[in-house]
Coordinates of C-alpha atoms and ligand atoms in Angstrom, one line a residue:
M19 CA 87.7 127.2 46.9
L20 CA 84.1 127.0 48.4
R21 CA 82.6 126.9 44.9
F22 CA 84.9 124.0 44.1
R23 CA 83.8 122.1 47.3
V24 CA 80.1 122.7 46.6
A25 CA 80.6 121.5 43.1
L26 CA 82.5 118.4 44.3
S27 CA 79.9 117.4 46.9
A28 CA 77.2 117.8 44.2
V29 CA 79.3 115.5 42.0
V30 CA 79.7 113.0 44.9
L31 CA 75.9 113.0 45.6
T32 CA 75.0 112.6 42.0
S33 CA 77.5 109.8 41.6
I34 CA 76.0 108.0 44.6
A35 CA 72.5 108.5 43.2
L36 CA 73.5 107.5 39.7
A37 CA 75.5 104.5 40.8
S38 CA 72.4 103.2 42.5
T39 CA 70.0 104.2 39.7
A40 CA 71.0 101.5 37.2
G41 CA 67.8 99.5 36.8
A42 CA 67.1 99.5 40.5
H43 CA 64.1 100.7 42.5
V44 CA 66.4 101.2 45.5
H45 CA 68.5 104.3 45.6
A46 CA 71.2 105.4 48.1
F47 CA 71.9 109.0 49.1
K48 CA 73.8 110.8 51.7
F49 CA 71.5 111.7 54.6
G50 CA 74.0 113.4 56.9
E51 CA 77.0 112.9 59.0
M52 CA 77.6 111.7 62.6
P53 CA 79.5 114.0 64.9
D54 CA 82.7 112.1 64.0
G55 CA 82.1 112.7 60.3
Q56 CA 80.9 109.2 59.5
M57 CA 78.4 109.3 56.7
V58 CA 74.7 108.3 57.3
K59 CA 73.0 107.1 54.2
V60 CA 69.3 106.9 53.3
Y61 CA 68.0 104.1 51.1
T62 CA 64.8 104.8 49.2
M63 CA 62.6 102.3 47.5
K64 CA 59.2 102.1 45.8
S65 CA 56.8 99.3 45.2
N66 CA 54.9 99.0 42.0
N67 CA 51.8 99.7 44.0
G68 CA 52.2 103.2 45.4
A69 CA 54.3 102.6 48.4
Y70 CA 57.6 104.5 49.1
V71 CA 59.9 103.6 52.0
E72 CA 63.1 105.2 53.4
I73 CA 65.7 103.4 55.6
L74 CA 68.6 105.0 57.4
T75 CA 71.9 103.4 58.2
L76 CA 71.8 105.2 61.5
G77 CA 70.0 102.7 63.9
A78 CA 68.8 100.7 60.9
T79 CA 65.9 103.2 61.1
L80 CA 62.6 103.1 59.2
R81 CA 62.3 106.8 58.4
K82 CA 59.4 107.1 56.0
V83 CA 56.5 105.0 54.8
E84 CA 54.2 106.5 52.2
V85 CA 51.2 104.4 51.4
P86 CA 47.9 105.2 49.6
D87 CA 44.5 105.8 51.3
K88 CA 41.1 104.6 50.0
D89 CA 41.2 107.4 47.4
G90 CA 44.7 106.6 46.3
N91 CA 46.2 109.6 48.1
V92 CA 49.6 108.8 49.7
A93 CA 50.7 110.0 53.1
D94 CA 53.7 109.3 55.2
V95 CA 52.4 107.3 58.2
V96 CA 55.5 107.0 60.4
F97 CA 57.4 109.4 62.7
G98 CA 61.0 110.5 62.0
F99 CA 63.3 113.5 61.6
D100 CA 65.0 115.5 58.8
N101 CA 68.6 115.3 60.2
V102 CA 71.1 113.2 62.1
A103 CA 71.3 115.6 65.1
D104 CA 67.6 115.1 65.8
Y105 CA 67.9 111.3 65.6
L106 CA 70.8 111.6 68.1
D107 CA 68.9 113.9 70.5
A108 CA 67.7 111.4 73.2
D109 CA 65.2 113.9 74.5
K110 CA 63.5 114.4 71.1
N111 CA 64.0 111.0 69.6
Q112 CA 61.9 108.5 71.5
Y113 CA 63.2 105.7 69.3
F114 CA 61.3 106.8 66.2
G115 CA 61.5 104.0 63.7
V116 CA 64.8 102.6 65.0
V117 CA 65.8 99.0 65.6
V118 CA 66.1 98.8 69.4
G119 CA 68.6 96.5 71.2
R120 CA 70.5 94.6 72.1
Y121 CA 67.5 94.1 74.4
G122 CA 64.3 95.8 73.2
N123 CA 62.0 96.9 76.1
R124 CA 63.0 96.7 79.7
I125 CA 65.2 94.6 82.0
A126 CA 64.5 95.0 85.7
G127 CA 67.3 96.9 87.5
G128 CA 69.4 96.4 84.4
K129 CA 70.5 93.1 85.9
F130 CA 70.5 89.6 84.7
S131 CA 72.7 86.5 85.0
I132 CA 73.7 83.7 82.6
D133 CA 75.2 80.5 83.8
G134 CA 75.7 82.0 87.2
E135 CA 77.6 85.1 85.9
E136 CA 75.9 88.4 86.8
Y137 CA 75.7 91.3 84.4
Q138 CA 74.8 94.9 85.1
L139 CA 73.5 97.2 82.3
A140 CA 72.8 100.9 82.3
T141 CA 69.6 101.8 84.2
N142 CA 68.5 104.5 81.6
D143 CA 64.8 104.3 82.3
G144 CA 64.2 105.0 86.0
P145 CA 65.5 101.9 87.9
N146 CA 65.5 99.8 84.8
H147 CA 67.3 99.2 81.5
L148 CA 65.5 100.2 78.3
H149 CA 66.1 99.5 74.6
G150 CA 69.8 98.7 74.8
G151 CA 71.0 101.6 77.0
G152 CA 72.7 104.8 76.1
D153 CA 75.0 106.1 73.4
Q154 CA 76.3 102.7 72.4
A155 CA 72.8 101.2 71.9
L156 CA 72.1 99.7 68.5
S157 CA 69.8 102.5 67.6
R158 CA 72.7 105.0 67.8
Q159 CA 75.1 103.0 65.7
V160 CA 75.8 103.4 61.9
W161 CA 75.1 100.1 60.3
K162 CA 76.6 98.9 57.0
A163 CA 74.1 98.4 54.2
K164 CA 73.6 96.9 50.8
R165 CA 70.6 97.3 48.6
F166 CA 69.0 94.4 46.6
E167 CA 66.2 93.8 44.1
S168 CA 64.5 90.5 43.0
E169 CA 65.1 89.4 39.4
D170 CA 61.4 89.9 38.6
N171 CA 61.4 93.3 40.3
T172 CA 58.5 92.3 42.5
E173 CA 60.4 93.0 45.7
R174 CA 63.4 95.1 46.7
G175 CA 65.1 96.3 49.9
V176 CA 68.2 96.8 51.9
K177 CA 70.2 94.5 54.2
L178 CA 71.9 96.2 57.1
W179 CA 74.5 94.6 59.4
Y180 CA 76.4 95.6 62.5
V181 CA 78.9 93.8 64.7
S182 CA 78.4 94.7 68.4
P183 CA 81.7 94.1 70.2
D184 CA 81.9 92.1 73.5
G185 CA 81.0 94.4 76.4
E186 CA 79.2 97.0 74.3
E187 CA 76.7 98.7 76.7
N188 CA 78.0 96.0 79.1
Y189 CA 76.3 93.2 77.2
P190 CA 78.4 90.0 77.0
G191 CA 79.6 88.5 73.7
E192 CA 80.5 89.8 70.2
V193 CA 77.2 89.7 68.4
T194 CA 76.9 89.9 64.6
I195 CA 73.5 91.2 63.6
S196 CA 71.7 91.6 60.3
V197 CA 68.4 93.4 59.6
T198 CA 66.8 93.0 56.2
Y199 CA 63.9 95.2 55.0
T200 CA 62.1 93.9 52.0
L201 CA 59.2 95.7 50.3
N202 CA 57.1 93.8 47.9
D203 CA 54.4 94.9 45.4
K204 CA 51.6 94.1 47.9
N205 CA 53.0 96.9 50.0
E206 CA 54.2 94.4 52.6
L207 CA 57.3 95.5 54.4
R208 CA 59.0 92.5 56.0
I209 CA 61.9 92.9 58.5
D210 CA 64.1 89.8 59.0
Y211 CA 66.5 89.9 62.0
E212 CA 69.3 87.4 62.4
A213 CA 72.2 87.3 64.9
T214 CA 74.9 85.0 66.2
T215 CA 77.2 85.4 69.2
D216 CA 80.6 84.1 70.4
K217 CA 79.5 84.0 74.0
A218 CA 76.2 83.4 75.7
T219 CA 74.2 86.7 75.8
V220 CA 70.6 88.1 75.8
L221 CA 69.0 89.5 72.6
N222 CA 65.6 90.9 71.7
L223 CA 65.6 93.1 68.6
T224 CA 62.6 94.9 67.2
N225 CA 61.6 97.9 65.1
H226 CA 60.1 100.8 67.1
A227 CA 58.2 102.6 64.4
Y228 CA 55.4 105.0 65.5
F229 CA 52.4 104.9 63.2
N230 CA 49.5 107.3 62.5
L231 CA 47.6 105.9 59.5
R232 CA 45.9 109.3 58.9
G233 CA 49.4 110.7 58.3
A234 CA 52.3 111.2 60.7
G235 CA 51.6 114.5 62.6
S236 CA 47.8 114.0 62.7
D237 CA 46.6 114.9 66.1
T238 CA 45.5 111.6 67.6
I239 CA 45.3 107.9 67.3
N240 CA 42.2 107.7 69.5
D241 CA 39.9 107.0 66.6
H242 CA 42.2 104.3 65.1
E243 CA 40.7 100.9 65.7
I244 CA 42.9 97.9 66.6
M245 CA 42.6 94.2 67.0
I246 CA 45.3 92.3 69.0
N247 CA 45.3 88.5 68.7
A248 CA 46.0 87.8 72.3
D249 CA 44.0 86.1 75.2
R250 CA 46.6 87.2 77.7
Y251 CA 49.0 90.0 78.5
T252 CA 51.8 90.6 81.0
P253 CA 50.9 93.1 83.7
V254 CA 53.5 95.6 84.8
D255 CA 54.4 97.4 88.0
D256 CA 54.6 101.2 88.3
T257 CA 58.1 101.1 86.7
L258 CA 56.6 99.3 83.7
I259 CA 58.4 96.1 84.6
T260 CA 56.5 92.9 84.1
T261 CA 55.3 91.2 87.3
G262 CA 55.7 87.7 85.9
E263 CA 51.9 87.1 85.6
L264 CA 50.3 86.1 82.3
A265 CA 46.9 87.6 82.9
P266 CA 43.7 87.2 80.8
V267 CA 42.6 90.2 78.8
E268 CA 38.9 89.1 79.3
G269 CA 37.0 91.8 81.1
T270 CA 39.7 94.4 80.9
P271 CA 40.3 97.5 78.6
L272 CA 43.2 95.4 77.1
D273 CA 40.8 93.0 75.4
F274 CA 41.3 93.8 71.8
R275 CA 40.3 90.4 70.4
E276 CA 37.6 92.3 68.6
F277 CA 38.3 95.7 67.0
H278 CA 37.9 98.6 69.4
A279 CA 38.8 102.3 69.0
I280 CA 41.9 103.0 71.0
G281 CA 40.2 106.0 72.7
E282 CA 37.2 104.0 73.7
R283 CA 38.6 102.7 77.0
V284 CA 42.0 104.3 77.3
D285 CA 40.9 106.5 80.2
E286 CA 40.3 103.3 82.2
M287 CA 44.1 102.7 82.0
G288 CA 44.7 105.3 84.7
E289 CA 46.3 108.7 84.8
G290 CA 49.7 110.2 85.4
E291 CA 53.0 110.1 83.5
G292 CA 53.2 107.2 81.1
A293 CA 49.7 105.9 81.9
G294 CA 47.8 104.3 79.0
Y295 CA 48.4 101.4 76.7
D296 CA 52.0 100.2 77.0
H297 CA 51.7 96.5 77.4
N298 CA 53.2 93.3 76.1
F299 CA 50.5 90.9 74.8
V300 CA 51.0 87.2 74.8
L301 CA 50.1 86.3 71.2
N302 CA 47.8 83.4 70.4
R303 CA 50.1 81.2 68.5
E304 CA 48.9 77.7 69.5
G305 CA 49.9 75.2 66.8
A306 CA 52.3 77.7 65.0
E307 CA 55.6 76.2 64.0
Q308 CA 58.8 78.0 65.1
G309 CA 59.4 80.7 62.4
E310 CA 55.8 80.6 61.2
L311 CA 54.2 84.0 60.8
T312 CA 50.8 84.6 62.5
V313 CA 48.7 87.8 62.6
A314 CA 49.6 89.7 65.8
A315 CA 47.5 92.8 65.3
V316 CA 45.5 94.8 62.8
L317 CA 45.3 98.5 63.0
R318 CA 42.9 100.6 60.8
D319 CA 41.9 104.2 60.4
P320 CA 38.2 104.4 59.3
K321 CA 38.7 108.0 58.0
S322 CA 41.6 107.4 55.6
G323 CA 40.8 103.7 55.0
R324 CA 44.4 102.7 55.5
Q325 CA 45.0 99.4 57.4
L326 CA 48.2 97.9 58.8
T327 CA 48.5 94.2 59.6
V328 CA 51.4 93.2 61.8
K329 CA 52.6 89.6 61.5
T330 CA 55.4 87.9 63.4
D331 CA 57.0 84.6 64.5
Q332 CA 57.6 86.1 68.0
P333 CA 55.6 85.3 71.2
G334 CA 54.8 88.9 72.1
I335 CA 53.9 92.3 70.8
Q336 CA 54.2 95.6 72.7
F337 CA 51.3 97.9 72.1
Y338 CA 52.5 101.4 73.1
G339 CA 50.1 104.2 72.7
G340 CA 52.5 107.2 72.6
N341 CA 51.9 108.2 76.3
F342 CA 55.4 109.9 76.5
L343 CA 55.1 111.9 73.3
K344 CA 55.3 115.6 74.0
G345 CA 54.8 117.6 70.8
Q346 CA 58.4 117.3 69.5
E347 CA 59.0 118.5 66.0
G348 CA 59.7 115.8 63.4
K349 CA 60.3 115.6 59.7
D350 CA 58.4 117.8 57.1
G351 CA 57.5 120.3 59.8
K352 CA 55.2 117.8 61.6
T353 CA 54.8 117.8 65.4
Y354 CA 54.1 114.6 67.3
A355 CA 51.6 115.3 70.0
Y356 CA 50.7 113.2 73.1
R357 CA 49.1 109.9 71.9
S358 CA 49.3 110.9 68.3
G359 CA 51.3 107.8 67.3
L360 CA 51.5 104.2 68.4
C361 CA 54.0 101.4 68.3
L362 CA 53.5 97.6 67.6
E363 CA 56.9 96.1 68.7
T364 CA 57.0 92.3 68.1
Q365 CA 59.3 90.8 70.7
I366 CA 59.9 88.3 73.5
F367 CA 58.5 89.5 76.7
P368 CA 59.9 92.4 78.7
D369 CA 62.4 91.3 81.4
S370 CA 62.5 87.7 80.0
P371 CA 66.2 87.5 81.0
N372 CA 65.0 87.4 84.6
K373 CA 61.7 85.4 84.1
Q374 CA 62.7 82.8 81.5
G375 CA 62.0 79.3 82.7
E376 CA 58.9 80.5 84.5
E377 CA 55.7 79.0 83.0
G378 CA 54.9 80.6 79.6
W379 CA 58.0 82.8 79.6
P380 CA 60.3 82.7 76.5
N381 CA 64.0 82.2 76.4
A382 CA 66.1 85.3 76.1
V383 CA 69.6 83.8 75.9
L384 CA 71.5 83.3 72.6
R385 CA 74.4 80.9 72.7
P386 CA 77.3 80.3 70.4
G387 CA 76.3 78.0 67.6
E388 CA 72.6 79.2 67.7
T389 CA 71.1 81.8 65.3
Y390 CA 68.6 84.3 66.6
R391 CA 65.8 84.8 64.1
H392 CA 62.8 87.2 64.2
V393 CA 60.4 88.3 61.5
Q394 CA 58.3 91.5 61.9
E395 CA 56.0 92.2 59.0
Y396 CA 54.1 95.4 58.4
D397 CA 51.5 94.8 55.7
F398 CA 49.9 98.0 54.5
G399 CA 46.5 97.9 52.7
L400 CA 43.0 99.3 52.9
V401 CA 40.2 98.6 55.4
E402 CA 38.5 95.4 54.3
Ligands
GLA504 C1 58.6 101.3 74.5 C2 58.2 101.3 76.0 C3 57.5 102.6 76.3 C4 58.4 103.8 76.0 C5 58.8 103.7 74.5 C6 59.8 104.7 74.1 O1 57.5 101.3 73.7 O2 57.3 100.2 76.2 O3 57.3 102.6 77.7 O4 59.6 103.8 76.8 O5 59.4 102.4 74.3 O6 59.5 106.0 74.5

């Protein structure tokens, strides 16, 4: 009997692979199963320029990005895991590559109100709400998915979608969300978010990939250099909640308007748990139209020669320097040491539901009849 089952699963796997092989550069395979038996699929895709990307239906997760270095050698530059159990392990998985939400980053006290109605979310990060809450957060849901490829085969990808029911993680409204990953032959990976709701709610989706351009599992990001296109940032209190100020970066270790090595001034950011770079930057977008992409940040690794340009239509970007990483084991036997990876999460500002309307603070509320749109683009290339 066992022999028959093994043979059958091999047939199923092959048929999934074969069904998706016909003329497409996007393939779908079984990655694993959720505790309730629901299948998690992995979508794999290649560019015609040396890039290879994997997307999981669990959490609409970016699991793998292999890109060439200056000598043409490819390496996987993002954090992830080899199995579903690790992705569901909240201690191990510090949001590696997932789409976070409904509200990415923090909401003070987990509280906000819309049109006079108060809502209380989970306080899953000290006294605050973080990244959509607990087991029902978007990063822990299995999304539906469909692969696609352009007629001229210059871009390909996968569209994922999920309907978050009214009251999921105590958020109001039934929200229909789509996330589309598109990889083109310039090795640009574009992520398009769209959502609608049947009741006023708050929404701030983003991808939480951790990068090390020398190769995921390399020991540090301190010698990566970064430029962040922002004259201001939003200071935080000791619970990492924004204070409401929009403060100049001038004269601070957060001034990345020119390239600086991440390790050059990080010690000036203080000590203790969570100390370091973990701030939302107010992007310089003067004159940009709504929906227009502008360069938010450029990250480069002098040693490998790899460069990552992040573009977005959002007002903010969170630069998080991996201050909570603790050597957990990830995919391909790699371990992810303290400050060995960083995130560049394009977003509206943390705690906007409680600060919108204040000077310079973006709106966080999505209403029926409106469409939430957000573009987060990771462009991989070589140091210019
Ligand atoms: C975001 C936050 C960090 C940390 C990570 C996840 O980047 O800004 O403080 O919580 O998520 O570990």
